[in-house]
């Protein structure tokens, strides 16, 4: 990571902000996908050992990786398997590639899929079909896999998929709801990739979904899916976008409702084995441990944080105020940590920003004047929304700085122009690609002298 520390620490509650950044770095380090694979996967004699479970190596081993952490995970696998690796493909976000020896790298679009997303998915399908009954396919899944590994069903164009994706992202739908729709218009999601594999399929999964439900991570390409076409239809109706989605998508879902096209995978396949090797829980635990090393009391509030970003911020901000002013439920100085995935509902035209930038800007109103207090909110992949920022780091001075500069925070929140507002306050957190993705983390350092 290449963090813009000098800018962030140029004024205000410097000590509190330094602590928040230190805890953030520890959380990211603990979620490193390369290290997570190294911990989970071993090769001994003619066996693969995955988190203690043994798999005999009888034939060839193939690798298919997709997601923002695909290259880091694939690099670890190359080092573990060495000459036992036959071939592989890694599909990752533009700018997230790493040099690999035997595994072909394809960079593609995220959060909006593009032609390369389809190219990567098609290559992945062909690779999966190569896997014979004595072979092993290692599938390495990380956040962003839904967009990066994209292959629409017949009758649905890439443009149709992109339009549907855009509507869902702007609607305020939760990630698992978005994935429910994605699974039902895809040839590879919802367990459909697993159906193609004749040999042993082993998935190593870095979770970026609240609560770690396997069927939701990257839209569950290797697991059975409890959702149905009826669920997909209901979600599109509830969020008011059914009438706006492309005709190709409508027709396919209507066919699904009538039972005219195949549902997603509904049973466990005996040749498929899924393992979660990293999640936001571990990231939060690592941040707490580091805080305690620094001599601070620290508490994890939740690892399933959800809701509209600016509203979540007000609730969390109220807790911070209570601690600062009344020393309850915890005495200051103290650190609060949370993980999860918030959303931003966009109505009409919007500026640039993301959920974590929205949390940061919104909470700056609640912590104004609470000296020695700083709040960091970031997406662990280093990209919050369609921006180059990971999130924001605000303190008790941020609101005053913006007011003195003539910036109306409420107006910027209303238009979701949080990137510009945080930039003006030197509160925009820039990390560059972290090559991991385990949801978002929230760190509040309260009352540090």
PDB file of N, CA and C in Angstrom, residues 309-410:
ATOM      1  N   UNK A 309     -25.411   4.037   4.251  1.00  0.00           N
ATOM      2  CA  UNK A 309     -24.132   4.500   4.805  1.00  0.00           C
ATOM      3  C   UNK A 309     -24.273   5.714   5.725  1.00  0.00           C
ATOM      4  N   UNK A 310     -24.972   6.749   5.278  1.00  0.00           N
ATOM      5  CA  UNK A 310     -25.025   7.961   6.098  1.00  0.00           C
ATOM      6  C   UNK A 310     -25.853   7.759   7.366  1.00  0.00           C
ATOM      7  N   UNK A 311     -26.816   6.826   7.321  1.00  0.00           N
ATOM      8  CA  UNK A 311     -27.609   6.527   8.518  1.00  0.00           C
ATOM      9  C   UNK A 311     -26.810   5.686   9.510  1.00  0.00           C
ATOM     10  N   UNK A 312     -26.070   4.710   8.974  1.00  0.00           N
ATOM     11  CA  UNK A 312     -25.172   3.917   9.822  1.00  0.00           C
ATOM     12  C   UNK A 312     -24.184   4.850  10.522  1.00  0.00           C
ATOM     13  N   UNK A 313     -23.688   5.843   9.794  1.00  0.00           N
ATOM     14  CA  UNK A 313     -22.729   6.789  10.356  1.00  0.00           C
ATOM     15  C   UNK A 313     -23.326   7.561  11.527  1.00  0.00           C
ATOM     16  N   UNK A 314     -24.569   7.977  11.383  1.00  0.00           N
ATOM     17  CA  UNK A 314     -25.211   8.732  12.467  1.00  0.00           C
ATOM     18  C   UNK A 314     -25.379   7.857  13.706  1.00  0.00           C
ATOM     19  N   UNK A 315     -25.728   6.599  13.516  1.00  0.00           N
ATOM     20  CA  UNK A 315     -25.886   5.680  14.651  1.00  0.00           C
ATOM     21  C   UNK A 315     -24.541   5.444  15.339  1.00  0.00           C
ATOM     22  N   UNK A 316     -23.500   5.158  14.544  1.00  0.00           N
ATOM     23  CA  UNK A 316     -22.179   4.942  15.118  1.00  0.00           C
ATOM     24  C   UNK A 316     -21.657   6.221  15.774  1.00  0.00           C
ATOM     25  N   UNK A 317     -21.929   7.351  15.140  1.00  0.00           N
ATOM     26  CA  UNK A 317     -21.515   8.635  15.703  1.00  0.00           C
ATOM     27  C   UNK A 317     -22.167   8.918  17.043  1.00  0.00           C
ATOM     28  N   UNK A 318     -23.407   8.496  17.198  1.00  0.00           N
ATOM     29  CA  UNK A 318     -24.106   8.692  18.472  1.00  0.00           C
ATOM     30  C   UNK A 318     -23.466   7.876  19.590  1.00  0.00           C
ATOM     31  N   UNK A 319     -23.007   6.672  19.246  1.00  0.00           N
ATOM     32  CA  UNK A 319     -22.308   5.832  20.225  1.00  0.00           C
ATOM     33  C   UNK A 319     -20.994   6.505  20.640  1.00  0.00           C
ATOM     34  N   UNK A 320     -20.285   7.048  19.652  1.00  0.00           N
ATOM     35  CA  UNK A 320     -19.025   7.742  19.949  1.00  0.00           C
ATOM     36  C   UNK A 320     -19.265   8.942  20.868  1.00  0.00           C
ATOM     37  N   UNK A 321     -20.316   9.706  20.584  1.00  0.00           N
ATOM     38  CA  UNK A 321     -20.656  10.859  21.435  1.00  0.00           C
ATOM     39  C   UNK A 321     -20.939  10.430  22.866  1.00  0.00           C
ATOM     40  N   UNK A 322     -21.689   9.348  23.015  1.00  0.00           N
ATOM     41  CA  UNK A 322     -22.047   8.856  24.351  1.00  0.00           C
ATOM     42  C   UNK A 322     -20.791   8.451  25.123  1.00  0.00           C
ATOM     43  N   UNK A 323     -19.879   7.775  24.465  1.00  0.00           N
ATOM     44  CA  UNK A 323     -18.622   7.365  25.115  1.00  0.00           C
ATOM     45  C   UNK A 323     -17.811   8.596  25.502  1.00  0.00           C
ATOM     46  N   UNK A 324     -17.688   9.534  24.570  1.00  0.00           N
ATOM     47  CA  UNK A 324     -16.857  10.712  24.802  1.00  0.00           C
ATOM     48  C   UNK A 324     -17.406  11.574  25.942  1.00  0.00           C
ATOM     49  N   UNK A 325     -18.716  11.780  25.944  1.00  0.00           N
ATOM     50  CA  UNK A 325     -19.326  12.699  26.913  1.00  0.00           C
ATOM     51  C   UNK A 325     -19.744  12.042  28.224  1.00  0.00           C
ATOM     52  N   UNK A 326     -20.111  10.761  28.182  1.00  0.00           N
ATOM     53  CA  UNK A 326     -20.674  10.112  29.376  1.00  0.00           C
ATOM     54  C   UNK A 326     -19.887   8.883  29.840  1.00  0.00           C
ATOM     55  N   UNK A 327     -18.860   8.510  29.078  1.00  0.00           N
ATOM     56  CA  UNK A 327     -18.063   7.313  29.407  1.00  0.00           C
ATOM     57  C   UNK A 327     -18.927   6.063  29.534  1.00  0.00           C
ATOM     58  N   UNK A 328     -19.868   5.920  28.634  1.00  0.00           N
ATOM     59  CA  UNK A 328     -20.677   4.704  28.578  1.00  0.00           C
ATOM     60  C   UNK A 328     -21.062   4.408  27.126  1.00  0.00           C
ATOM     61  N   UNK A 329     -21.135   3.161  26.738  1.00  0.00           N
ATOM     62  CA  UNK A 329     -20.941   1.941  27.535  1.00  0.00           C
ATOM     63  C   UNK A 329     -19.478   1.623  27.814  1.00  0.00           C
ATOM     64  N   UNK A 330     -18.542   2.392  27.242  1.00  0.00           N
ATOM     65  CA  UNK A 330     -17.120   2.183  27.502  1.00  0.00           C
ATOM     66  C   UNK A 330     -16.494   3.507  27.923  1.00  0.00           C
ATOM     67  N   UNK A 331     -15.421   3.417  28.707  1.00  0.00           N
ATOM     68  CA  UNK A 331     -14.700   4.621  29.109  1.00  0.00           C
ATOM     69  C   UNK A 331     -13.638   4.966  28.069  1.00  0.00           C
ATOM     70  N   UNK A 332     -13.501   6.242  27.802  1.00  0.00           N
ATOM     71  CA  UNK A 332     -12.436   6.686  26.904  1.00  0.00           C
ATOM     72  C   UNK A 332     -11.126   6.797  27.671  1.00  0.00           C
ATOM     73  N   UNK A 333      -9.990   6.681  27.013  1.00  0.00           N
ATOM     74  CA  UNK A 333      -9.801   6.428  25.583  1.00  0.00           C
ATOM     75  C   UNK A 333     -10.126   4.984  25.223  1.00  0.00           C
ATOM     76  N   UNK A 334     -10.677   4.803  24.032  1.00  0.00           N
ATOM     77  CA  UNK A 334     -11.090   3.469  23.605  1.00  0.00           C
ATOM     78  C   UNK A 334     -11.139   3.419  22.080  1.00  0.00           C
ATOM     79  N   UNK A 335     -11.048   2.216  21.550  1.00  0.00           N
ATOM     80  CA  UNK A 335     -11.151   1.999  20.110  1.00  0.00           C
ATOM     81  C   UNK A 335     -12.359   1.127  19.825  1.00  0.00           C
ATOM     82  N   UNK A 336     -13.175   1.539  18.879  1.00  0.00           N
ATOM     83  CA  UNK A 336     -14.303   0.731  18.406  1.00  0.00           C
ATOM     84  C   UNK A 336     -14.010   0.258  16.992  1.00  0.00           C
ATOM     85  N   UNK A 337     -14.327  -1.004  16.722  1.00  0.00           N
ATOM     86  CA  UNK A 337     -14.041  -1.603  15.412  1.00  0.00           C
ATOM     87  C   UNK A 337     -15.303  -2.289  14.903  1.00  0.00           C
ATOM     88  N   UNK A 338     -15.556  -2.172  13.614  1.00  0.00           N
ATOM     89  CA  UNK A 338     -16.696  -2.873  13.010  1.00  0.00           C
ATOM     90  C   UNK A 338     -16.344  -3.256  11.581  1.00  0.00           C
ATOM     91  N   UNK A 339     -17.016  -4.268  11.083  1.00  0.00           N
ATOM     92  CA  UNK A 339     -16.843  -4.681   9.699  1.00  0.00           C
ATOM     93  C   UNK A 339     -18.188  -4.966   9.078  1.00  0.00           C
ATOM     94  N   UNK A 340     -18.277  -4.849   7.782  1.00  0.00           N
ATOM     95  CA  UNK A 340     -19.541  -5.135   7.098  1.00  0.00           C
ATOM     96  C   UNK A 340     -19.588  -4.507   5.726  1.00  0.00           C
ATOM     97  N   UNK A 341     -20.795  -4.189   5.293  1.00  0.00           N
ATOM     98  CA  UNK A 341     -20.987  -3.666   3.931  1.00  0.00           C
ATOM     99  C   UNK A 341     -22.195  -2.753   3.933  1.00  0.00           C
ATOM    100  N   UNK A 342     -21.959  -1.449   3.817  1.00  0.00           N
ATOM    101  CA  UNK A 342     -23.074  -0.507   3.756  1.00  0.00           C
ATOM    102  C   UNK A 342     -23.398  -0.171   2.305  1.00  0.00           C
ATOM    103  N   UNK A 343     -24.514   0.483   2.115  1.00  0.00           N
ATOM    104  CA  UNK A 343     -24.966   0.802   0.757  1.00  0.00           C
ATOM    105  C   UNK A 343     -25.302   2.290   0.642  1.00  0.00           C
ATOM    106  N   UNK A 344     -25.367   2.745  -0.581  1.00  0.00           N
ATOM    107  CA  UNK A 344     -25.784   4.116  -0.877  1.00  0.00           C
ATOM    108  C   UNK A 344     -26.894   4.051  -1.916  1.00  0.00           C
ATOM    109  N   UNK A 345     -28.050   4.564  -1.577  1.00  0.00           N
ATOM    110  CA  UNK A 345     -29.157   4.622  -2.527  1.00  0.00           C
ATOM    111  C   UNK A 345     -29.076   5.933  -3.299  1.00  0.00           C
ATOM    112  N   UNK A 346     -28.996   5.849  -4.615  1.00  0.00           N
ATOM    113  CA  UNK A 346     -28.845   7.036  -5.454  1.00  0.00           C
ATOM    114  C   UNK A 346     -30.144   7.296  -6.211  1.00  0.00           C
ATOM    115  N   UNK A 347     -30.683   8.467  -6.001  1.00  0.00           N
ATOM    116  CA  UNK A 347     -31.892   8.889  -6.712  1.00  0.00           C
ATOM    117  C   UNK A 347     -31.532  10.099  -7.567  1.00  0.00           C
ATOM    118  N   UNK A 348     -31.614   9.929  -8.858  1.00  0.00           N
ATOM    119  CA  UNK A 348     -31.250  11.027  -9.748  1.00  0.00           C
ATOM    120  C   UNK A 348     -29.749  11.134  -9.935  1.00  0.00           C
ATOM    121  N   UNK A 349     -29.309  12.312 -10.336  1.00  0.00           N
ATOM    122  CA  UNK A 349     -27.892  12.532 -10.632  1.00  0.00           C
ATOM    123  C   UNK A 349     -27.080  12.564  -9.344  1.00  0.00           C
ATOM    124  N   UNK A 350     -25.891  11.990  -9.401  1.00  0.00           N
ATOM    125  CA  UNK A 350     -25.048  11.941  -8.202  1.00  0.00           C
ATOM    126  C   UNK A 350     -23.617  12.306  -8.553  1.00  0.00           C
ATOM    127  N   UNK A 351     -22.901  12.790  -7.553  1.00  0.00           N
ATOM    128  CA  UNK A 351     -21.493  13.100  -7.716  1.00  0.00           C
ATOM    129  C   UNK A 351     -20.651  11.857  -7.488  1.00  0.00           C
ATOM    130  N   UNK A 352     -19.382  12.072  -7.147  1.00  0.00           N
ATOM    131  CA  UNK A 352     -18.453  10.956  -6.991  1.00  0.00           C
ATOM    132  C   UNK A 352     -18.265  10.633  -5.510  1.00  0.00           C
ATOM    133  N   UNK A 353     -18.234   9.333  -5.225  1.00  0.00           N
ATOM    134  CA  UNK A 353     -18.027   8.905  -3.851  1.00  0.00           C
ATOM    135  C   UNK A 353     -18.232   7.416  -3.708  1.00  0.00           C
ATOM    136  N   UNK A 354     -18.397   6.968  -2.472  1.00  0.00           N
ATOM    137  CA  UNK A 354     -18.622   5.560  -2.177  1.00  0.00           C
ATOM    138  C   UNK A 354     -19.171   5.444  -0.772  1.00  0.00           C
ATOM    139  N   UNK A 355     -19.636   4.255  -0.382  1.00  0.00           N
ATOM    140  CA  UNK A 355     -20.250   4.079   0.937  1.00  0.00           C
ATOM    141  C   UNK A 355     -19.350   4.489   2.097  1.00  0.00           C
ATOM    142  N   UNK A 356     -18.068   4.163   2.026  1.00  0.00           N
ATOM    143  CA  UNK A 356     -17.172   4.487   3.135  1.00  0.00           C
ATOM    144  C   UNK A 356     -16.841   5.969   3.191  1.00  0.00           C
ATOM    145  N   UNK A 357     -16.768   6.594   2.030  1.00  0.00           N
ATOM    146  CA  UNK A 357     -16.583   8.047   2.010  1.00  0.00           C
ATOM    147  C   UNK A 357     -17.823   8.722   2.591  1.00  0.00           C
ATOM    148  N   UNK A 358     -18.977   8.137   2.320  1.00  0.00           N
ATOM    149  CA  UNK A 358     -20.225   8.694   2.847  1.00  0.00           C
ATOM    150  C   UNK A 358     -20.283   8.545   4.368  1.00  0.00           C
ATOM    151  N   UNK A 359     -19.834   7.387   4.875  1.00  0.00           N
ATOM    152  CA  UNK A 359     -19.777   7.194   6.330  1.00  0.00           C
ATOM    153  C   UNK A 359     -18.854   8.239   6.951  1.00  0.00           C
ATOM    154  N   UNK A 360     -17.682   8.392   6.374  1.00  0.00           N
ATOM    155  CA  UNK A 360     -16.699   9.318   6.936  1.00  0.00           C
ATOM    156  C   UNK A 360     -17.224  10.754   6.959  1.00  0.00           C
ATOM    157  N   UNK A 361     -17.768  11.212   5.836  1.00  0.00           N
ATOM    158  CA  UNK A 361     -18.255  12.594   5.787  1.00  0.00           C
ATOM    159  C   UNK A 361     -19.447  12.786   6.721  1.00  0.00           C
ATOM    160  N   UNK A 362     -20.349  11.821   6.741  1.00  0.00           N
ATOM    161  CA  UNK A 362     -21.523  11.931   7.600  1.00  0.00           C
ATOM    162  C   UNK A 362     -21.146  11.952   9.079  1.00  0.00           C
ATOM    163  N   UNK A 363     -20.214  11.098   9.459  1.00  0.00           N
ATOM    164  CA  UNK A 363     -19.854  11.002  10.882  1.00  0.00           C
ATOM    165  C   UNK A 363     -19.033  12.200  11.344  1.00  0.00           C
ATOM    166  N   UNK A 364     -18.449  12.943  10.408  1.00  0.00           N
ATOM    167  CA  UNK A 364     -17.692  14.142  10.790  1.00  0.00           C
ATOM    168  C   UNK A 364     -18.598  15.140  11.499  1.00  0.00           C
ATOM    169  N   UNK A 365     -19.899  15.100  11.203  1.00  0.00           N
ATOM    170  CA  UNK A 365     -20.852  15.993  11.870  1.00  0.00           C
ATOM    171  C   UNK A 365     -21.039  15.614  13.337  1.00  0.00           C
ATOM    172  N   UNK A 366     -20.967  14.313  13.625  1.00  0.00           N
ATOM    173  CA  UNK A 366     -21.217  13.820  14.981  1.00  0.00           C
ATOM    174  C   UNK A 366     -19.998  13.945  15.888  1.00  0.00           C
ATOM    175  N   UNK A 367     -18.791  13.869  15.313  1.00  0.00           N
ATOM    176  CA  UNK A 367     -17.587  13.902  16.152  1.00  0.00           C
ATOM    177  C   UNK A 367     -16.943  15.285  16.203  1.00  0.00           C
ATOM    178  N   UNK A 368     -17.577  16.261  15.586  1.00  0.00           N
ATOM    179  CA  UNK A 368     -17.034  17.614  15.575  1.00  0.00           C
ATOM    180  C   UNK A 368     -16.820  18.111  17.011  1.00  0.00           C
ATOM    181  N   UNK A 369     -15.617  18.561  17.297  1.00  0.00           N
ATOM    182  CA  UNK A 369     -15.310  19.094  18.626  1.00  0.00           C
ATOM    183  C   UNK A 369     -14.905  18.063  19.660  1.00  0.00           C
ATOM    184  N   UNK A 370     -15.021  16.775  19.341  1.00  0.00           N
ATOM    185  CA  UNK A 370     -14.646  15.718  20.294  1.00  0.00           C
ATOM    186  C   UNK A 370     -13.145  15.462  20.158  1.00  0.00           C
ATOM    187  N   UNK A 371     -12.346  16.292  20.795  1.00  0.00           N
ATOM    188  CA  UNK A 371     -10.904  16.288  20.579  1.00  0.00           C
ATOM    189  C   UNK A 371     -10.273  14.933  20.921  1.00  0.00           C
ATOM    190  N   UNK A 372      -9.270  14.586  20.117  1.00  0.00           N
ATOM    191  CA  UNK A 372      -8.608  13.297  20.306  1.00  0.00           C
ATOM    192  C   UNK A 372      -9.383  12.141  19.714  1.00  0.00           C
ATOM    193  N   UNK A 373     -10.293  12.465  18.779  1.00  0.00           N
ATOM    194  CA  UNK A 373     -11.157  11.440  18.187  1.00  0.00           C
ATOM    195  C   UNK A 373     -11.000  11.434  16.666  1.00  0.00           C
ATOM    196  N   UNK A 374     -10.874  10.258  16.108  1.00  0.00           N
ATOM    197  CA  UNK A 374     -10.781  10.100  14.647  1.00  0.00           C
ATOM    198  C   UNK A 374     -11.533   8.856  14.230  1.00  0.00           C
ATOM    199  N   UNK A 375     -12.087   8.907  13.031  1.00  0.00           N
ATOM    200  CA  UNK A 375     -12.844   7.768  12.489  1.00  0.00           C
ATOM    201  C   UNK A 375     -12.346   7.453  11.087  1.00  0.00           C
ATOM    202  N   UNK A 376     -12.021   6.182  10.869  1.00  0.00           N
ATOM    203  CA  UNK A 376     -11.584   5.698   9.560  1.00  0.00           C
ATOM    204  C   UNK A 376     -12.631   4.721   9.034  1.00  0.00           C
ATOM    205  N   UNK A 377     -13.030   4.905   7.785  1.00  0.00           N
ATOM    206  CA  UNK A 377     -13.939   3.969   7.126  1.00  0.00           C
ATOM    207  C   UNK A 377     -13.364   3.659   5.760  1.00  0.00           C
ATOM    208  N   UNK A 378     -13.167   2.377   5.459  1.00  0.00           N
ATOM    209  CA  UNK A 378     -12.534   2.041   4.185  1.00  0.00           C
ATOM    210  C   UNK A 378     -13.023   0.711   3.639  1.00  0.00           C
ATOM    211  N   UNK A 379     -12.947   0.577   2.324  1.00  0.00           N
ATOM    212  CA  UNK A 379     -13.132  -0.708   1.671  1.00  0.00           C
ATOM    213  C   UNK A 379     -11.763  -1.366   1.634  1.00  0.00           C
ATOM    214  N   UNK A 380     -11.687  -2.591   2.122  1.00  0.00           N
ATOM    215  CA  UNK A 380     -10.375  -3.232   2.277  1.00  0.00           C
ATOM    216  C   UNK A 380      -9.668  -3.513   0.957  1.00  0.00           C
ATOM    217  N   UNK A 381     -10.357  -3.362  -0.167  1.00  0.00           N
ATOM    218  CA  UNK A 381      -9.672  -3.578  -1.451  1.00  0.00           C
ATOM    219  C   UNK A 381      -8.982  -2.308  -1.951  1.00  0.00           C
ATOM    220  N   UNK A 382      -9.170  -1.207  -1.227  1.00  0.00           N
ATOM    221  CA  UNK A 382      -8.530   0.038  -1.624  1.00  0.00           C
ATOM    222  C   UNK A 382      -9.335   0.863  -2.602  1.00  0.00           C
ATOM    223  N   UNK A 383     -10.526   0.369  -2.956  1.00  0.00           N
ATOM    224  CA  UNK A 383     -11.380   1.084  -3.914  1.00  0.00           C
ATOM    225  C   UNK A 383     -12.795   1.177  -3.355  1.00  0.00           C
ATOM    226  N   UNK A 384     -13.191   2.361  -2.949  1.00  0.00           N
ATOM    227  CA  UNK A 384     -14.523   2.591  -2.406  1.00  0.00           C
ATOM    228  C   UNK A 384     -15.407   3.185  -3.486  1.00  0.00           C
ATOM    229  N   UNK A 385     -16.385   2.403  -3.961  1.00  0.00           N
ATOM    230  CA  UNK A 385     -17.197   2.864  -5.075  1.00  0.00           C
ATOM    231  C   UNK A 385     -16.327   3.015  -6.317  1.00  0.00           C
ATOM    232  N   UNK A 386     -16.815   3.716  -7.326  1.00  0.00           N
ATOM    233  CA  UNK A 386     -16.039   3.882  -8.571  1.00  0.00           C
ATOM    234  C   UNK A 386     -15.023   5.020  -8.464  1.00  0.00           C
ATOM    235  N   UNK A 387     -14.182   4.978  -7.418  1.00  0.00           N
ATOM    236  CA  UNK A 387     -13.194   6.043  -7.191  1.00  0.00           C
ATOM    237  C   UNK A 387     -11.815   5.436  -6.931  1.00  0.00           C
ATOM    238  N   UNK A 388     -10.810   6.294  -6.846  1.00  0.00           N
ATOM    239  CA  UNK A 388      -9.461   5.831  -6.525  1.00  0.00           C
ATOM    240  C   UNK A 388      -9.183   5.910  -5.028  1.00  0.00           C
ATOM    241  N   UNK A 389     -10.199   6.212  -4.245  1.00  0.00           N
ATOM    242  CA  UNK A 389     -10.051   6.313  -2.793  1.00  0.00           C
ATOM    243  C   UNK A 389     -10.532   5.033  -2.115  1.00  0.00           C
ATOM    244  N   UNK A 390      -9.893   4.698  -0.984  1.00  0.00           N
ATOM    245  CA  UNK A 390     -10.322   3.537  -0.197  1.00  0.00           C
ATOM    246  C   UNK A 390     -11.453   3.910   0.744  1.00  0.00           C
ATOM    247  N   UNK A 391     -11.557   5.201   1.071  1.00  0.00           N
ATOM    248  CA  UNK A 391     -12.576   5.669   2.008  1.00  0.00           C
ATOM    249  C   UNK A 391     -12.180   7.019   2.550  1.00  0.00           C
ATOM    250  N   UNK A 392     -12.421   7.222   3.844  1.00  0.00           N
ATOM    251  CA  UNK A 392     -12.094   8.503   4.445  1.00  0.00           C
ATOM    252  C   UNK A 392     -11.567   8.352   5.862  1.00  0.00           C
ATOM    253  N   UNK A 393     -10.810   9.356   6.317  1.00  0.00           N
ATOM    254  CA  UNK A 393     -10.313   9.421   7.693  1.00  0.00           C
ATOM    255  C   UNK A 393     -10.583  10.830   8.202  1.00  0.00           C
ATOM    256  N   UNK A 394     -11.556  10.945   9.082  1.00  0.00           N
ATOM    257  CA  UNK A 394     -11.973  12.251   9.587  1.00  0.00           C
ATOM    258  C   UNK A 394     -11.688  12.352  11.083  1.00  0.00           C
ATOM    259  N   UNK A 395     -11.685  13.588  11.583  1.00  0.00           N
ATOM    260  CA  UNK A 395     -11.458  13.788  13.014  1.00  0.00           C
ATOM    261  C   UNK A 395     -12.348  14.911  13.524  1.00  0.00           C
ATOM    262  N   UNK A 396     -12.054  15.367  14.734  1.00  0.00           N
ATOM    263  CA  UNK A 396     -12.937  16.362  15.358  1.00  0.00           C
ATOM    264  C   UNK A 396     -12.803  17.752  14.731  1.00  0.00           C
ATOM    265  N   UNK A 397     -11.826  17.939  13.853  1.00  0.00           N
ATOM    266  CA  UNK A 397     -11.613  19.225  13.190  1.00  0.00           C
ATOM    267  C   UNK A 397     -12.201  19.265  11.772  1.00  0.00           C
ATOM    268  N   UNK A 398     -12.507  18.116  11.209  1.00  0.00           N
ATOM    269  CA  UNK A 398     -12.869  18.029   9.788  1.00  0.00           C
ATOM    270  C   UNK A 398     -14.049  18.928   9.428  1.00  0.00           C
ATOM    271  N   UNK A 399     -15.099  18.890  10.231  1.00  0.00           N
ATOM    272  CA  UNK A 399     -16.296  19.679   9.923  1.00  0.00           C
ATOM    273  C   UNK A 399     -15.982  21.170   9.912  1.00  0.00           C
ATOM    274  N   UNK A 400     -15.199  21.629  10.893  1.00  0.00           N
ATOM    275  CA  UNK A 400     -14.841  23.051  10.946  1.00  0.00           C
ATOM    276  C   UNK A 400     -14.030  23.467   9.724  1.00  0.00           C
ATOM    277  N   UNK A 401     -13.099  22.597   9.311  1.00  0.00           N
ATOM    278  CA  UNK A 401     -12.283  22.887   8.128  1.00  0.00           C
ATOM    279  C   UNK A 401     -13.176  23.073   6.904  1.00  0.00           C
ATOM    280  N   UNK A 402     -14.158  22.199   6.749  1.00  0.00           N
ATOM    281  CA  UNK A 402     -15.060  22.287   5.600  1.00  0.00           C
ATOM    282  C   UNK A 402     -15.945  23.527   5.680  1.00  0.00           C
ATOM    283  N   UNK A 403     -16.450  23.818   6.870  1.00  0.00           N
ATOM    284  CA  UNK A 403     -17.308  24.995   7.034  1.00  0.00           C
ATOM    285  C   UNK A 403     -16.543  26.276   6.713  1.00  0.00           C
ATOM    286  N   UNK A 404     -15.304  26.354   7.210  1.00  0.00           N
ATOM    287  CA  UNK A 404     -14.490  27.554   6.958  1.00  0.00           C
ATOM    288  C   UNK A 404     -14.191  27.718   5.472  1.00  0.00           C
ATOM    289  N   UNK A 405     -14.134  26.613   4.753  1.00  0.00           N
ATOM    290  CA  UNK A 405     -13.899  26.667   3.314  1.00  0.00           C
ATOM    291  C   UNK A 405     -15.168  26.861   2.505  1.00  0.00           C
ATOM    292  N   UNK A 406     -16.294  27.038   3.193  1.00  0.00           N
ATOM    293  CA  UNK A 406     -17.567  27.289   2.516  1.00  0.00           C
ATOM    294  C   UNK A 406     -18.252  26.036   1.993  1.00  0.00           C
ATOM    295  N   UNK A 407     -17.867  24.865   2.508  1.00  0.00           N
ATOM    296  CA  UNK A 407     -18.460  23.600   2.050  1.00  0.00           C
ATOM    297  C   UNK A 407     -19.629  23.212   2.948  1.00  0.00           C
ATOM    298  N   UNK A 408     -20.781  23.040   2.339  1.00  0.00           N
ATOM    299  CA  UNK A 408     -21.987  22.596   3.055  1.00  0.00           C
ATOM    300  C   UNK A 408     -22.016  21.064   3.034  1.00  0.00           C
ATOM    301  N   UNK A 409     -21.674  20.443   4.156  1.00  0.00           N
ATOM    302  CA  UNK A 409     -21.575  18.984   4.230  1.00  0.00           C
ATOM    303  C   UNK A 409     -22.896  18.314   3.894  1.00  0.00           C
ATOM    304  N   UNK A 410     -23.998  18.867   4.384  1.00  0.00           N
ATOM    305  CA  UNK A 410     -25.310  18.265   4.113  1.00  0.00           C
ATOM    306  C   UNK A 410     -25.623  18.255   2.621  1.00  0.00           C
TER     307      UNK A 410
END
